[in-house]
mmCIF file of C-alpha atoms in Angstrom:
data_model
loop_
_atom_site.group_PDB
_atom_site.id
_atom_site.type_symbol
_atom_site.label_atom_id
_atom_site.label_comp_id
_atom_site.label_asym_id
_atom_site.label_seq_id
_atom_site.Cartn_x
_atom_site.Cartn_y
_atom_site.Cartn_z
ATOM 1 C CA MET G 1 127.209 119.082 -32.705
ATOM 2 C CA LYS G 2 125.554 122.523 -32.696
ATOM 3 C CA ASP G 3 124.528 122.041 -29.041
ATOM 4 C CA LEU G 4 120.998 123.302 -29.694
ATOM 5 C CA MET G 5 119.694 121.715 -26.500
ATOM 6 C CA GLY G 6 122.424 123.495 -24.570
ATOM 7 C CA ARG G 7 121.687 126.779 -26.329
ATOM 8 C CA ALA G 8 118.023 126.548 -25.361
ATOM 9 C CA ILE G 9 118.963 125.809 -21.748
ATOM 10 C CA TRP G 10 121.456 128.698 -21.790
ATOM 11 C CA ASP G 11 118.933 131.119 -23.312
ATOM 12 C CA TYR G 12 116.279 130.174 -20.761
ATOM 13 C CA TYR G 13 118.609 130.516 -17.794
ATOM 14 C CA HIS G 14 119.873 133.911 -18.966
ATOM 15 C CA ASN G 15 116.434 135.045 -20.218
ATOM 16 C CA GLU G 16 117.829 135.639 -23.699
ATOM 17 C CA ASN G 17 114.678 135.191 -25.783
ATOM 18 C CA PRO G 18 114.322 131.438 -25.232
ATOM 19 C CA GLU G 19 112.033 129.445 -27.504
ATOM 20 C CA ASP G 20 110.604 125.980 -27.111
ATOM 21 C CA LEU G 21 112.655 123.151 -28.543
ATOM 22 C CA GLN G 22 111.167 120.969 -31.238
ATOM 23 C CA THR G 23 111.921 117.275 -31.506
ATOM 24 C CA GLU G 24 111.015 114.557 -33.954
ATOM 25 C CA THR G 25 111.853 110.922 -34.513
ATOM 26 C CA SER G 26 111.759 108.542 -37.444
ATOM 27 C CA ILE G 27 108.313 107.325 -36.307
ATOM 28 C CA SER G 28 106.785 110.503 -34.886
ATOM 29 C CA GLU G 29 105.954 113.996 -36.060
ATOM 30 C CA LEU G 30 107.330 117.293 -34.791
ATOM 31 C CA ASP G 31 106.681 117.802 -31.079
ATOM 32 C CA GLU G 32 107.190 120.809 -28.805
ATOM 33 C CA LEU G 33 109.510 120.503 -25.805
ATOM 34 C CA PRO G 34 109.086 123.533 -23.517
ATOM 35 C CA VAL G 35 112.500 124.563 -22.215
ATOM 36 C CA ASP G 36 111.110 125.300 -18.754
ATOM 37 C CA TYR G 37 110.324 121.576 -18.461
ATOM 38 C CA LEU G 38 114.078 120.976 -18.186
ATOM 39 C CA PHE G 39 114.169 123.278 -15.126
ATOM 40 C CA ARG G 40 111.310 121.620 -13.202
ATOM 41 C CA ASP G 41 111.601 120.920 -9.497
ATOM 42 C CA PHE G 42 110.997 117.634 -7.690
ATOM 43 C CA GLU G 43 107.242 118.145 -7.294
ATOM 44 C CA GLU G 44 106.875 118.622 -11.060
ATOM 45 C CA MET G 45 108.798 115.451 -11.961
ATOM 46 C CA ASN G 46 107.018 112.235 -12.916
ATOM 47 C CA ASP G 47 106.724 109.212 -10.636
ATOM 48 C CA ILE G 48 109.670 107.412 -12.224
ATOM 49 C CA GLU G 49 112.013 110.362 -11.755
ATOM 50 C CA GLN G 50 110.878 110.895 -8.179
ATOM 51 C CA LYS G 51 111.346 107.216 -7.349
ATOM 52 C CA ALA G 52 114.865 107.200 -8.830
ATOM 53 C CA LEU G 53 115.857 110.279 -6.842
ATOM 54 C CA GLN G 54 114.434 108.768 -3.652
ATOM 55 C CA LEU G 55 116.408 105.548 -4.223
ATOM 56 C CA SER G 56 119.678 107.380 -4.930
ATOM 57 C CA ASN G 57 122.358 107.146 -2.278
ATOM 58 C CA GLY G 58 126.074 107.627 -1.703
ATOM 59 C CA LYS G 59 128.218 109.181 -4.387
ATOM 60 C CA VAL G 60 126.098 109.850 -7.489
ATOM 61 C CA LEU G 61 126.842 110.201 -11.214
ATOM 62 C CA ASP G 62 123.999 111.862 -13.146
ATOM 63 C CA ILE G 63 124.537 110.954 -16.819
ATOM 64 C CA GLY G 64 122.793 113.232 -19.305
ATOM 65 C CA ALA G 65 122.267 115.861 -16.632
ATOM 66 C CA GLY G 66 120.907 118.539 -18.970
ATOM 67 C CA ALA G 67 119.970 121.639 -16.996
ATOM 68 C CA GLY G 68 120.849 119.796 -13.792
ATOM 69 C CA SER G 69 117.467 119.496 -12.080
ATOM 70 C CA HIS G 70 118.046 115.936 -10.848
ATOM 71 C CA SER G 71 121.562 116.744 -9.666
ATOM 72 C CA LEU G 72 120.426 119.884 -7.859
ATOM 73 C CA TYR G 73 117.767 117.996 -5.930
ATOM 74 C CA LEU G 74 120.199 115.287 -4.847
ATOM 75 C CA GLN G 75 122.885 117.807 -3.909
ATOM 76 C CA ASN G 76 120.714 120.388 -2.147
ATOM 77 C CA GLU G 77 117.831 118.354 -0.716
ATOM 78 C CA ARG G 78 119.451 114.953 -0.158
ATOM 79 C CA ASN G 79 122.954 116.279 0.666
ATOM 80 C CA LEU G 80 124.591 113.747 -1.660
ATOM 81 C CA GLU G 81 127.889 114.150 -3.521
ATOM 82 C CA VAL G 82 126.876 114.475 -7.165
ATOM 83 C CA THR G 83 128.698 114.690 -10.482
ATOM 84 C CA ALA G 84 126.553 116.051 -13.326
ATOM 85 C CA LEU G 85 127.771 114.679 -16.665
ATOM 86 C CA ASP G 86 126.652 115.839 -20.104
ATOM 87 C CA ILE G 87 128.090 116.156 -23.619
ATOM 88 C CA SER G 88 126.551 119.636 -23.998
ATOM 89 C CA PRO G 89 129.046 122.394 -23.086
ATOM 90 C CA LYS G 90 126.382 125.057 -22.536
ATOM 91 C CA SER G 91 124.267 122.715 -20.404
ATOM 92 C CA VAL G 92 127.263 121.988 -18.198
ATOM 93 C CA GLU G 93 127.936 125.710 -17.818
ATOM 94 C CA VAL G 94 124.345 126.263 -16.726
ATOM 95 C CA CYS G 95 124.644 123.377 -14.247
ATOM 96 C CA LYS G 96 127.604 125.189 -12.700
ATOM 97 C CA LEU G 97 125.780 128.527 -12.674
ATOM 98 C CA ARG G 98 122.808 126.897 -10.944
ATOM 99 C CA GLY G 99 125.135 125.829 -8.142
ATOM 100 C CA ILE G 100 126.064 122.234 -8.960
ATOM 101 C CA LYS G 101 129.457 121.775 -7.366
ATOM 102 C CA LYS G 102 130.799 119.291 -9.910
ATOM 103 C CA ALA G 103 129.659 119.321 -13.536
ATOM 104 C CA VAL G 104 131.690 117.691 -16.307
ATOM 105 C CA CYS G 105 131.370 117.973 -20.099
ATOM 106 C CA GLU G 106 132.291 114.530 -21.409
ATOM 107 C CA ASN G 107 130.888 111.492 -23.172
ATOM 108 C CA MET G 108 130.288 108.772 -20.596
ATOM 109 C CA LEU G 109 132.428 106.345 -22.601
ATOM 110 C CA ASN G 110 135.418 108.663 -22.121
ATOM 111 C CA PHE G 111 134.726 109.494 -18.475
ATOM 112 C CA SER G 112 136.985 107.711 -15.987
ATOM 113 C CA GLY G 113 138.965 108.026 -12.781
ATOM 114 C CA GLU G 114 136.077 107.687 -10.338
ATOM 115 C CA THR G 115 133.496 105.136 -9.276
ATOM 116 C CA PHE G 116 130.031 105.713 -7.859
ATOM 117 C CA ASP G 117 127.398 104.244 -5.568
ATOM 118 C CA THR G 118 124.498 105.409 -7.743
ATOM 119 C CA ILE G 119 124.500 106.082 -11.482
ATOM 120 C CA LEU G 120 121.424 107.833 -12.863
ATOM 121 C CA LEU G 121 120.233 107.715 -16.474
ATOM 122 C CA LEU G 122 116.802 109.335 -16.625
ATOM 123 C CA MET G 123 114.388 110.769 -19.212
ATOM 124 C CA ASN G 124 114.690 107.617 -21.315
ATOM 125 C CA GLY G 125 118.148 106.846 -20.030
ATOM 126 C CA THR G 126 118.574 103.929 -22.434
ATOM 127 C CA GLY G 127 118.629 106.478 -25.251
ATOM 128 C CA VAL G 128 122.332 107.129 -24.713
ATOM 129 C CA PHE G 129 123.075 103.509 -25.666
ATOM 130 C CA GLU G 130 122.277 104.537 -29.274
ATOM 131 C CA SER G 131 121.544 101.061 -30.649
ATOM 132 C CA LEU G 132 121.413 97.384 -29.742
ATOM 133 C CA ALA G 133 124.774 96.965 -31.472
ATOM 134 C CA LYS G 134 126.388 99.317 -28.933
ATOM 135 C CA ILE G 135 124.519 98.375 -25.781
ATOM 136 C CA ASP G 136 127.221 95.967 -24.552
ATOM 137 C CA THR G 137 129.846 98.716 -24.807
ATOM 138 C CA TYR G 138 127.770 101.086 -22.682
ATOM 139 C CA LEU G 139 126.772 98.482 -20.104
ATOM 140 C CA GLN G 140 130.379 97.355 -19.689
ATOM 141 C CA LYS G 141 131.368 101.005 -19.157
ATOM 142 C CA LEU G 142 128.680 101.391 -16.504
ATOM 143 C CA HIS G 143 130.006 98.252 -14.823
ATOM 144 C CA THR G 144 133.462 99.854 -14.512
ATOM 145 C CA LEU G 145 132.016 103.108 -13.103
ATOM 146 C CA LEU G 146 129.955 101.365 -10.419
ATOM 147 C CA ASN G 147 131.175 100.557 -6.928
ATOM 148 C CA ASP G 148 130.589 97.071 -5.568
ATOM 149 C CA GLY G 149 127.169 97.196 -3.940
ATOM 150 C CA GLY G 150 126.210 100.186 -6.081
ATOM 151 C CA GLN G 151 123.238 100.652 -8.388
ATOM 152 C CA VAL G 152 122.396 101.939 -11.853
ATOM 153 C CA LEU G 153 118.933 103.504 -12.002
ATOM 154 C CA ILE G 154 117.743 103.762 -15.591
ATOM 155 C CA ASP G 155 114.387 104.339 -17.251
ATOM 156 C CA SER G 156 112.909 103.680 -20.652
ATOM 157 C CA THR G 157 109.638 103.110 -22.494
ATOM 158 C CA ASP G 158 108.459 100.188 -24.570
ATOM 159 C CA ILE G 159 107.287 102.070 -27.668
ATOM 160 C CA LEU G 160 105.542 99.088 -29.258
ATOM 161 C CA TYR G 161 102.267 100.962 -28.638
ATOM 162 C CA MET G 162 103.274 103.523 -31.281
ATOM 163 C CA PHE G 163 103.008 101.009 -34.112
ATOM 164 C CA ASP G 164 99.827 100.081 -35.977
ATOM 165 C CA ARG G 165 97.998 96.865 -35.154
ATOM 166 C CA ASP G 166 95.871 94.626 -37.328
ATOM 167 C CA LYS G 167 92.384 93.461 -36.367
ATOM 168 C CA ASP G 168 93.807 90.368 -34.669
ATOM 169 C CA GLY G 169 96.139 92.396 -32.451
ATOM 170 C CA GLY G 170 99.328 91.829 -34.434
ATOM 171 C CA VAL G 171 101.748 94.735 -34.677
ATOM 172 C CA TYR G 172 103.179 96.117 -37.905
ATOM 173 C CA ILE G 173 106.886 96.554 -37.127
ATOM 174 C CA PRO G 174 109.350 97.685 -39.817
ATOM 175 C CA ALA G 175 111.806 95.001 -40.860
ATOM 176 C CA GLY G 176 115.555 95.402 -40.594
ATOM 177 C CA GLY G 177 116.165 96.213 -36.947
ATOM 178 C CA TYR G 178 114.855 96.560 -33.411
ATOM 179 C CA TYR G 179 111.717 98.695 -33.266
ATOM 180 C CA GLY G 180 113.103 100.821 -30.426
ATOM 181 C CA GLU G 181 116.040 102.157 -32.486
ATOM 182 C CA LEU G 182 115.018 105.580 -33.753
ATOM 183 C CA GLU G 183 116.536 108.574 -35.436
ATOM 184 C CA TYR G 184 116.096 111.607 -33.191
ATOM 185 C CA VAL G 185 116.386 115.226 -34.311
ATOM 186 C CA VAL G 186 116.362 118.441 -32.239
ATOM 187 C CA HIS G 187 115.359 121.828 -33.708
ATOM 188 C CA TYR G 188 115.838 125.246 -32.106
ATOM 189 C CA LYS G 189 115.397 128.757 -33.479
ATOM 190 C CA GLY G 190 115.347 127.583 -37.071
ATOM 191 C CA GLU G 191 118.401 125.329 -36.784
ATOM 192 C CA SER G 192 118.542 121.538 -36.709
ATOM 193 C CA GLU G 193 120.998 119.124 -35.177
ATOM 194 C CA GLU G 194 122.288 116.209 -37.193
ATOM 195 C CA PRO G 195 120.098 113.161 -36.502
ATOM 196 C CA ILE G 196 121.294 110.891 -33.704
ATOM 197 C CA THR G 197 120.377 107.294 -33.004
ATOM 198 C CA TRP G 198 118.276 107.002 -29.848
ATOM 199 C CA LEU G 199 117.289 103.727 -28.196
ATOM 200 C CA TYR G 200 114.024 102.903 -26.450
ATOM 201 C CA LEU G 201 114.152 99.483 -24.778
ATOM 202 C CA ASP G 202 111.444 97.151 -23.619
ATOM 203 C CA PHE G 203 112.259 95.719 -20.203
ATOM 204 C CA ASN G 204 112.977 92.153 -21.351
ATOM 205 C CA THR G 205 115.519 93.325 -23.931
ATOM 206 C CA LEU G 206 117.271 95.452 -21.309
ATOM 207 C CA LYS G 207 117.129 92.533 -18.881
ATOM 208 C CA ASN G 208 118.822 90.168 -21.323
ATOM 209 C CA ALA G 209 121.544 92.698 -22.166
ATOM 210 C CA ALA G 210 122.159 93.572 -18.514
ATOM 211 C CA THR G 211 122.394 89.911 -17.511
ATOM 212 C CA ASN G 212 124.875 89.246 -20.307
ATOM 213 C CA ASN G 213 127.072 92.094 -19.047
ATOM 214 C CA GLY G 214 127.420 91.133 -15.399
ATOM 215 C CA PHE G 215 124.361 92.803 -13.865
ATOM 216 C CA LYS G 216 121.392 91.683 -11.855
ATOM 217 C CA ILE G 217 118.294 93.669 -12.757
ATOM 218 C CA GLU G 218 114.901 94.389 -11.295
ATOM 219 C CA ARG G 219 112.032 96.560 -12.445
ATOM 220 C CA VAL G 220 111.317 98.797 -9.465
ATOM 221 C CA LEU G 221 108.473 100.819 -10.973
ATOM 222 C CA LYS G 222 106.181 100.485 -13.971
ATOM 223 C CA ASP G 223 104.018 103.329 -15.274
ATOM 224 C CA GLU G 224 101.975 102.176 -18.267
ATOM 225 C CA ASP G 225 104.588 101.531 -21.001
ATOM 226 C CA ALA G 226 107.431 103.226 -19.097
ATOM 227 C CA TYR G 227 109.536 101.693 -16.323
ATOM 228 C CA LEU G 228 112.406 102.273 -13.943
ATOM 229 C CA ALA G 229 115.031 99.525 -13.617
ATOM 230 C CA LYS G 230 117.751 98.986 -11.042
ATOM 231 C CA LEU G 231 120.966 97.261 -12.116
ATOM 232 C CA THR G 232 123.466 95.907 -9.587
ATOM 233 C CA LYS G 233 126.652 93.926 -10.059
ATOM 234 C CA LYS G 234 126.318 90.141 -9.879
#
């Protein structure tokens, strides 16, 4: 991993000629991702993010923390004990520089030794599951990281709307796999990361997987095709 996302976050924080990130998927064209978006404050976050942060309580694990904006809000405004977790070394360093008391560079599957009252996976949190084939592995890991009575707050988007429809309303979906499994590529300053598999989940598919892995689930907020779900242990 070249850690291009982390490099962009690092450059922006240190004012070292940052540029916008570019992202693309196997079903979408190149799109700009302004780096300052990753540093937004609570008022600039969308309704799903704000709702998740308002619902957070107790000891919190923020998975995929990025530049740490969610963690900072929970730590500084809500006075919660937060661990910011990310696989990007430079992002984790910036989290620490921004004042997050505990930031860890680790894949969630390898993270252990603690349990939490709230686990956050935001900005299409289901993406870290990679694929339907791996979703059980990730959900079982979340189960082990969660305290009894705790909650996983996770968001995603049903991307069925991105596919063409026929005149009768049918959707043209490529054969050979779940339509929410995409290849995702990040570009920064002329360099490109290796493609990763990124998973967008419709709510019913997440519900079935969560139920099969020992969770109760409810959809706490819906915003057009996006939603926020809360998972609790059965």
